XYZ file of C-alpha atoms in Angstrom:
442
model
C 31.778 -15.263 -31.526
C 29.957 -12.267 -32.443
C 27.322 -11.162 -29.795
C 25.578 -8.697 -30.772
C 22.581 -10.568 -32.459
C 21.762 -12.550 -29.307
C 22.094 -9.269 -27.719
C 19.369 -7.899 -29.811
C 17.724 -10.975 -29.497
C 17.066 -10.765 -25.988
C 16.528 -6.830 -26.131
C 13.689 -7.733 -28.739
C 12.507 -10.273 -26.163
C 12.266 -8.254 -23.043
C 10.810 -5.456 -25.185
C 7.657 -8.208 -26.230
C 8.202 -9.534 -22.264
C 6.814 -5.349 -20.934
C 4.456 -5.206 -23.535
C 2.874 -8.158 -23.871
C 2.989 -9.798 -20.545
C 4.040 -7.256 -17.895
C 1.986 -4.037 -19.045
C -0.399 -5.437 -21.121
C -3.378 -4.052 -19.100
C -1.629 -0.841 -20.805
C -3.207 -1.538 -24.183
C -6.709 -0.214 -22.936
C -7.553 3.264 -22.994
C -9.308 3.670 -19.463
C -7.670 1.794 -17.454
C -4.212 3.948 -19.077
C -5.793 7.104 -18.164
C -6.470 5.667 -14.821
C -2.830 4.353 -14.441
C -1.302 8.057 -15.711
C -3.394 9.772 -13.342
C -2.503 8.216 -10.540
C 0.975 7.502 -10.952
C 1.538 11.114 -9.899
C -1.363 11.293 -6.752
C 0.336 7.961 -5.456
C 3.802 9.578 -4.643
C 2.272 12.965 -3.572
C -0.074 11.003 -1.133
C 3.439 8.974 -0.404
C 5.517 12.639 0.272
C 2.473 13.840 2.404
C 2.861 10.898 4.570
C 6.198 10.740 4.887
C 6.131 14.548 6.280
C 3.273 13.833 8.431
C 4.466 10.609 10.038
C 8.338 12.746 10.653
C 6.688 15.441 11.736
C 4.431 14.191 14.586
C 7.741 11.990 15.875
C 9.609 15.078 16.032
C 7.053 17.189 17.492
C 6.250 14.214 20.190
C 9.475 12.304 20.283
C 7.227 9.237 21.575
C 7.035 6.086 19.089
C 3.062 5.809 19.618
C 2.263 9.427 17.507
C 2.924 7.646 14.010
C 1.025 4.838 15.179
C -1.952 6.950 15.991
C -1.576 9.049 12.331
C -1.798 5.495 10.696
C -4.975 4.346 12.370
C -6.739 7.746 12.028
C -5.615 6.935 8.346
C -6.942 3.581 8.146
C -9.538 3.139 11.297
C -12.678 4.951 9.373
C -12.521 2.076 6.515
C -13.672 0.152 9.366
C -16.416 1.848 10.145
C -17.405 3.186 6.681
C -16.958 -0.255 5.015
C -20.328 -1.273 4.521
C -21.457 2.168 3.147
C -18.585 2.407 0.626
C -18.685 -0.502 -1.212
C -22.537 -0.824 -1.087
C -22.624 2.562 -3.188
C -19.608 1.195 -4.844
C -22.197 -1.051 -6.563
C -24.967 0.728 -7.052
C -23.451 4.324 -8.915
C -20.772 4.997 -11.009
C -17.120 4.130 -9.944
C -15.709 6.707 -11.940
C -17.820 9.900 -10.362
C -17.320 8.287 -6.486
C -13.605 8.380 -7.047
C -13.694 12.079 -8.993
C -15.552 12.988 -5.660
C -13.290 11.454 -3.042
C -10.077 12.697 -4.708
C -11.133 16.105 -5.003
C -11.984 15.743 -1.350
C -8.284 14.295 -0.959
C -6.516 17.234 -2.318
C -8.723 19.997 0.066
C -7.426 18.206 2.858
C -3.733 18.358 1.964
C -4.409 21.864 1.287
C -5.352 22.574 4.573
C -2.504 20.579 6.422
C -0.507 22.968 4.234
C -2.400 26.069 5.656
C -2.622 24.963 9.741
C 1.312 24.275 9.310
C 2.303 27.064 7.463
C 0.744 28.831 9.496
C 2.093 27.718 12.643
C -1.269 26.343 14.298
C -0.859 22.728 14.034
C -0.514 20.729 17.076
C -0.055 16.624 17.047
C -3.610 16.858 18.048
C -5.167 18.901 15.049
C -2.648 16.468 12.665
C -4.652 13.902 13.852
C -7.603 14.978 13.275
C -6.767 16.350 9.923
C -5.416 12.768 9.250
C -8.671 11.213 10.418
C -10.800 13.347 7.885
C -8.487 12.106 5.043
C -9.387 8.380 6.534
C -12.714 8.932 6.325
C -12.861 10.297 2.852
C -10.464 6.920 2.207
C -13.047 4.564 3.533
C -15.121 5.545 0.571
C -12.730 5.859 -2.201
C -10.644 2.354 -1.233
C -13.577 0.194 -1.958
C -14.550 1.575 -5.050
C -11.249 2.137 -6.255
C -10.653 -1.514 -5.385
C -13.657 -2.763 -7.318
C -13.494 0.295 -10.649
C -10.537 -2.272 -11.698
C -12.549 -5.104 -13.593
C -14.393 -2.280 -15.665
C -11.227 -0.526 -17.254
C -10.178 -4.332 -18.287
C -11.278 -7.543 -19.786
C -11.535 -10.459 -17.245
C -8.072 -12.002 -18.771
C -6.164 -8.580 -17.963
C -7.774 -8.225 -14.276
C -4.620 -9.974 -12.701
C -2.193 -8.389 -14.310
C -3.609 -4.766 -13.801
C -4.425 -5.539 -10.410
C -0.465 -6.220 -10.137
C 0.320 -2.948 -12.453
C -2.037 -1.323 -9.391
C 0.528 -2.822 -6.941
C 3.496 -1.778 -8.984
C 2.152 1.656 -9.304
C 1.409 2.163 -5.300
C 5.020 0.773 -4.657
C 6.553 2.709 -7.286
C 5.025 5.997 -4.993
C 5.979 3.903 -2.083
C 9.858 4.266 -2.980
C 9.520 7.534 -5.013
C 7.809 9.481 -2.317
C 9.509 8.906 0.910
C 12.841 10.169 -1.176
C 11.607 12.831 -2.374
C 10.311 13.677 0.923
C 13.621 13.416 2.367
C 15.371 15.374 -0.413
C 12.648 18.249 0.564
C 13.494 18.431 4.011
C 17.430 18.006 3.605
C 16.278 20.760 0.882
C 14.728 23.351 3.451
C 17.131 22.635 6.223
C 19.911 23.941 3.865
C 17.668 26.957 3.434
C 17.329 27.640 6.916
C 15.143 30.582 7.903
C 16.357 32.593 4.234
C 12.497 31.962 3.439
C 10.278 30.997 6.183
C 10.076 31.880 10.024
C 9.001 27.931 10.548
C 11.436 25.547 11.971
C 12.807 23.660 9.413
C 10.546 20.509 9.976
C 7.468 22.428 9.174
C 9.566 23.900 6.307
C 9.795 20.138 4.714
C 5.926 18.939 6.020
C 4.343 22.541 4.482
C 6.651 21.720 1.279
C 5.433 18.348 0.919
C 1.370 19.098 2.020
C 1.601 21.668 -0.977
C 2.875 19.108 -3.636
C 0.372 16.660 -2.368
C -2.158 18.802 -3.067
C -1.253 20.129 -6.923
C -0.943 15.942 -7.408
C -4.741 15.648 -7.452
C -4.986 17.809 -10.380
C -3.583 14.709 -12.293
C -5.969 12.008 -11.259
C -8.598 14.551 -11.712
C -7.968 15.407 -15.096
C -7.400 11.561 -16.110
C -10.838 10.799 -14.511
C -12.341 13.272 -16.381
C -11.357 12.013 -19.527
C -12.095 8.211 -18.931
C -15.227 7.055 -20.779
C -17.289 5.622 -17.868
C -17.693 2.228 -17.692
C -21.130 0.620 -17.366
C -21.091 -2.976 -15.838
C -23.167 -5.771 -17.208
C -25.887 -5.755 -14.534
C -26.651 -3.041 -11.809
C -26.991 -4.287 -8.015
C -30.202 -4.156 -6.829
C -31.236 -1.128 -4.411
C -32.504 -3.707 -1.929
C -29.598 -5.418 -1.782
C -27.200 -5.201 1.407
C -23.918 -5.297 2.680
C -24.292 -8.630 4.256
C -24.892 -9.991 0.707
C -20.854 -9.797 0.473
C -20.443 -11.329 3.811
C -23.090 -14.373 2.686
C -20.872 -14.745 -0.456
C -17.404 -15.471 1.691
C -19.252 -17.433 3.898
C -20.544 -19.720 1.177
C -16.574 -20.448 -0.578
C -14.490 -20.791 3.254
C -11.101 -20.753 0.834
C -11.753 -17.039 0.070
C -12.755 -16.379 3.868
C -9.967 -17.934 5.259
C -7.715 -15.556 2.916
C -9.555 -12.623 4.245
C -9.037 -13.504 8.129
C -5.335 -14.811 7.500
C -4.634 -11.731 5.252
C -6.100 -9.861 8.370
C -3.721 -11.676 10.628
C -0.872 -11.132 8.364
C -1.327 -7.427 8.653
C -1.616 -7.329 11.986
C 2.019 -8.530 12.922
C 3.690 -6.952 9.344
C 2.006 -3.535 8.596
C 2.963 -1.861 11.954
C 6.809 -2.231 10.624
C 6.071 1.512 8.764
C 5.204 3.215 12.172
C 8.187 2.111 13.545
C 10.645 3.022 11.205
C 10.893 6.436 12.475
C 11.940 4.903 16.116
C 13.920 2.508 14.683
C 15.760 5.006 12.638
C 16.758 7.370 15.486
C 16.892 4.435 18.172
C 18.341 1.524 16.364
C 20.533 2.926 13.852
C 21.039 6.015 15.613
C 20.173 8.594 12.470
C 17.663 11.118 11.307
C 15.037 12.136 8.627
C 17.274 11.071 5.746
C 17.635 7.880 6.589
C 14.411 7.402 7.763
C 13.094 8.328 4.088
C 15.731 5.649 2.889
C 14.394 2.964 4.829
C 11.263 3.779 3.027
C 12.623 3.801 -0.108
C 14.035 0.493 0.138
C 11.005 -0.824 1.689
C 8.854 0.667 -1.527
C 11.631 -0.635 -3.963
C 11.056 -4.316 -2.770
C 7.662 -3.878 -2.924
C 8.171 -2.359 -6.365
C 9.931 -5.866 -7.607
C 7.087 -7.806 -5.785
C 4.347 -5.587 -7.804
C 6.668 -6.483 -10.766
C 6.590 -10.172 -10.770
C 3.180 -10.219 -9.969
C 1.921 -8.376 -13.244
C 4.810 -10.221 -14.886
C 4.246 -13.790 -13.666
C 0.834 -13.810 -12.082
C -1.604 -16.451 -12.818
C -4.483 -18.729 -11.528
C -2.213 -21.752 -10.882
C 0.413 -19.599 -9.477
C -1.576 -18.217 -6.202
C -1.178 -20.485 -3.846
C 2.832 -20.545 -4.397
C 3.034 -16.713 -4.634
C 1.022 -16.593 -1.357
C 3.292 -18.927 0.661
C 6.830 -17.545 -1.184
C 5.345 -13.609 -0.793
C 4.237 -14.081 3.305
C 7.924 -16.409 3.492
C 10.332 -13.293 2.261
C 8.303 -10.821 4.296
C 8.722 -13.197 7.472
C 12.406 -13.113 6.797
C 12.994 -9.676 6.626
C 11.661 -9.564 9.831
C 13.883 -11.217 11.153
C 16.707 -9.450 9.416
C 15.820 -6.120 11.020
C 15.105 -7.008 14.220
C 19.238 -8.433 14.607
C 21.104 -5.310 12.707
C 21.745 -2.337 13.202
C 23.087 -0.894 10.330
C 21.931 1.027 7.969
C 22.773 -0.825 4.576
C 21.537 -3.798 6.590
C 18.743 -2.594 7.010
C 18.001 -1.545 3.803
C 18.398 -4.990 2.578
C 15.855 -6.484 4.960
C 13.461 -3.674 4.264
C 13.814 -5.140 0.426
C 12.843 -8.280 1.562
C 9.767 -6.938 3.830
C 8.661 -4.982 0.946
C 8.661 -7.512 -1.500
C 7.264 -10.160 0.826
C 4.273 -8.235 1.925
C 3.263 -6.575 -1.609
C 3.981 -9.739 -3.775
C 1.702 -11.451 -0.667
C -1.210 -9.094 -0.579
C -1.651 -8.163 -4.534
C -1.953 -11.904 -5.011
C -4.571 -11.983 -2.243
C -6.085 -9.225 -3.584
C -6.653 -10.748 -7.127
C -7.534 -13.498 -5.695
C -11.241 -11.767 -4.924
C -11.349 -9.893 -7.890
C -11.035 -12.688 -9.809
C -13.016 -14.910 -8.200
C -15.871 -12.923 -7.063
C -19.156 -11.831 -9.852
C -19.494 -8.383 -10.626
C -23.251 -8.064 -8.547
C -21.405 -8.407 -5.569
C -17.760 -7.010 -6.510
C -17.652 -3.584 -4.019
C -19.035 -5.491 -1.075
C -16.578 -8.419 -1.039
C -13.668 -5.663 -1.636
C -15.214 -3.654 1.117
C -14.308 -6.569 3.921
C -11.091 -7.220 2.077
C -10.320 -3.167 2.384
C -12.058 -3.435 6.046
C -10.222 -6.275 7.305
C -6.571 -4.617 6.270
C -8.022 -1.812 8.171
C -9.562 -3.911 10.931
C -6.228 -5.364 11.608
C -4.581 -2.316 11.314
C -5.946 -1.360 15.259
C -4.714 -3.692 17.024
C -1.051 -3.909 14.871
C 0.020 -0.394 15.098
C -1.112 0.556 18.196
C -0.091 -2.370 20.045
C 3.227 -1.903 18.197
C 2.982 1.735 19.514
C 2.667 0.806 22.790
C 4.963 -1.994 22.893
C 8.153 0.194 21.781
C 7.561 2.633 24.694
C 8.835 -0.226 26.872
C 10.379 -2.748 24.845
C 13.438 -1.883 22.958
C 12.341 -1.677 18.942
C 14.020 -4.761 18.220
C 12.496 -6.888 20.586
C 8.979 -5.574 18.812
C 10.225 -6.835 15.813
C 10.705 -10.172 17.182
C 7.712 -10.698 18.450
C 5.879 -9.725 15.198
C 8.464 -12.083 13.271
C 6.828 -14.777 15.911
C 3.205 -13.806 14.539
C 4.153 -13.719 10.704
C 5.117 -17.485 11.403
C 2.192 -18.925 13.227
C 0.025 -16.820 10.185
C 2.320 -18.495 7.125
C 1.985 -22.015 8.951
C -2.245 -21.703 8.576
C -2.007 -20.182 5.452
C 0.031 -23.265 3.995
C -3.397 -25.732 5.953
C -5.556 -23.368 4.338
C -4.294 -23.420 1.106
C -3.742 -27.676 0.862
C -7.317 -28.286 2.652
C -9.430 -25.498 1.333
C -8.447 -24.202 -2.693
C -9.763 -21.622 -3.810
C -13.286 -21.486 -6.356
C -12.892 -20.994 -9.942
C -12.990 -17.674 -10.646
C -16.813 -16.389 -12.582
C -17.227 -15.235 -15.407
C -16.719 -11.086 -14.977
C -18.168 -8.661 -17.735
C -15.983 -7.348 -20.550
C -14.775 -3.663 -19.575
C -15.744 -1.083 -22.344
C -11.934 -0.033 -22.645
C -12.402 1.514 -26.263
């Protein structure tokens, strides 16, 4: 039997499968230029954290310093919540986020400068990190929101899962090439720098964070920008968002349960350095590894949610998404192995991503454009908000509790979350989505 048409046949159909189902948001010039642009700022911002979060563990050697780099990172969307996605609806997306990444790429530069030049302390990498977090808690809401206005309402699901596959792509991409910098510079030794060799890597890595911007910048530039239907009213408040959850309790509970998701899953990625050197008994390299596999489960998650996503699909991609992260839980709290370990890191990666993309198109496609920054501004808060608690308490916990143990007890809280998610989702389904404007995507 001869083959080799059905094996064209099914090339032809996974070629029509990318283009017309899993990259279709593709098709439209802004939101392309916006994809381009940050493809490359995603996995410098990914290389710069890797560096950061390796460098303050071996600086510190205690388990807490990562922890306290990720809420600096994350802690100011908090506060700045309300503010960002309030002027998220009243100017222009496009100039906010032109502002804010150029913003971005001055801080890396001057990570680069107080390491290379031998000045940095955990203390000053903290505060550098918490300057980057607030310049974050204005960009996250508006680049949440900018989505539906590079799209048509029919595309918003899948490009909010291209956005996932993008930030996951980074995810894996960066923490490799992180680790290939510092195996890089530890070769060198001192043939070109003075600095020990894990400033070397971090200074390496704060540089090419930096020259990433340029991208983003340059594909901002160039997008035509996009004018929504209706402008928000300058008397209008943040508490117009929180009035608009309050009024459809399905999209609230999502919020809080997405909240309480986070709180027991996220602090996984400040532990992975301890867990790496106390578990599985290695260094940097495999630390970046366990990243990598982490990012390349969430890259599969962000796949199959561009790919497969849909209205009647959310509630099952919810429950299967939260189910897979619970279980790699689980799986890394009983090895200790690194190709073990790995695998479970797939699983947590696609869990959590293919969970909180579908959340997160959830709200965009569910909430009207007047309103749009606001609503995304508690969603980007609450991931924040339960950020606190999560790593810190994490943090804290692995100072006297062997890692594994930690990862037990956040397996516990994953469960108890998944069981009122599944009430949630039978008692309370979610509105149907409003009508959102058509993006000018010329």
């Amino acid at each position: 039997m001869d083959t080799a048409p059905l094996s064209e046949s099914r090339s032809i159909n996974l070629k029509h499968t990318l283009r017309d189902r899993t990259f279709r948001s593709l098709r439209h010039r802004n939101y392309r230029l916006y994809f381009l642009g940050q493809s490359v700022s995603f996995i410098g911002s990914w290389i710069q954290t890797t560096a950061l979060m390796w460098l303050s563990y071996e600086t510190t050697n205690d388990p807490a310093w990562p922890a306290y780099l990720m809420v600096a990172q994350v802690g100011p969307t908090l506060l700045l919540g309300p503010f960002g996605g309030t002027i998220a609806d009243r100017f222009s997306k496009r100039s906010i986020i032109l502002a804010t990444q150029f913003a971005f790429m001055l801080n890396a530069l001057a990570l680069a400068l107080i390491v290379g030049l031998d000045v940095f302390s955990p203390a000053l990498l903290l505060g550098m990190q918490f300057v980057g977090g607030v310049i974050q808690g204005i960009d996250l809401p508006t680049r949440l929101a900018v989505v539906t206005e590079l799209v048509p309402r029919e595309d918003v699901m899948n490009a909010v899962g291209l956005n996932s596959l993008l930030f996951n792509t980074a995810r894996a991409a960066g923490p490799a090439l992180a680790g290939l910098i510092f195996l890089a510079t530890n070769s060198l030794g001192n043939d070109w720098s003075h600095l020990p060799s894990a400033q070397q890597g971090a200074l390496v890595c704060f540089l090419l964070n930096a020259v990433s911007y340029l991208a983003v910048l340059w594909a901002l530039a160039r997008i035509q920008s996009p004018e929504p239907a209706s402008r928000t009213d300058t008397k209008s408040s943040f508490w117009d968002g929180v009035r608009y959850l309050w009024s459809h309790p399905g999209l609230a509970g999502l919020v809080l349960l997405t909240g309480c998701f986070c709180v027991f899953a996220w602090p996984i990625l400040t532990l992975f350095p301890a867990y790496t050197k106390l578990v599985l008994g290695r260094a940097e390299g495999s630390y970046s590894l366990l990243l990598s596999s982490f990012g390349g489960g969430a890259l599969v998650g962000a796949l199959a949610t561009a790919t497969y996503g849909s209205l009647q699909r959310r509630p099952l991609f919810l429950m299967i998404g939260g189910g897979i992260g619970w279980l790699g839980l689980l799986l890394l709290a009983i090895v200790n192995t690194l190709p073990l370990a790995m695998i479970a890191c797939l699983f947590l990666g696609f869990g959590m991503v293919l969970y909180l993309s579908t959340g997160q198109s959830t709200l965009q496609t569910s909430v009207p454009n007047e309103v749009r920054g606001r609503v995304m501004a508690i969603w980007a808060m609450m991931l924040s908000a339960s950020s606190l608690p999560g790593h810190l308490s994490a943090g804290a916990l692995a100072r006297s509790l062997a890692v594994s143990d930690v990862l037990l007890i956040m397996f516990l809280g994953v469960g108890i979350t998944l069981g009122c998610l599944g009430l949630l989702l039978v008692t309370r389904p979610f509105p149907h989505p409003e009508p959102l404007p058509e993006a000018l995507s010329a």
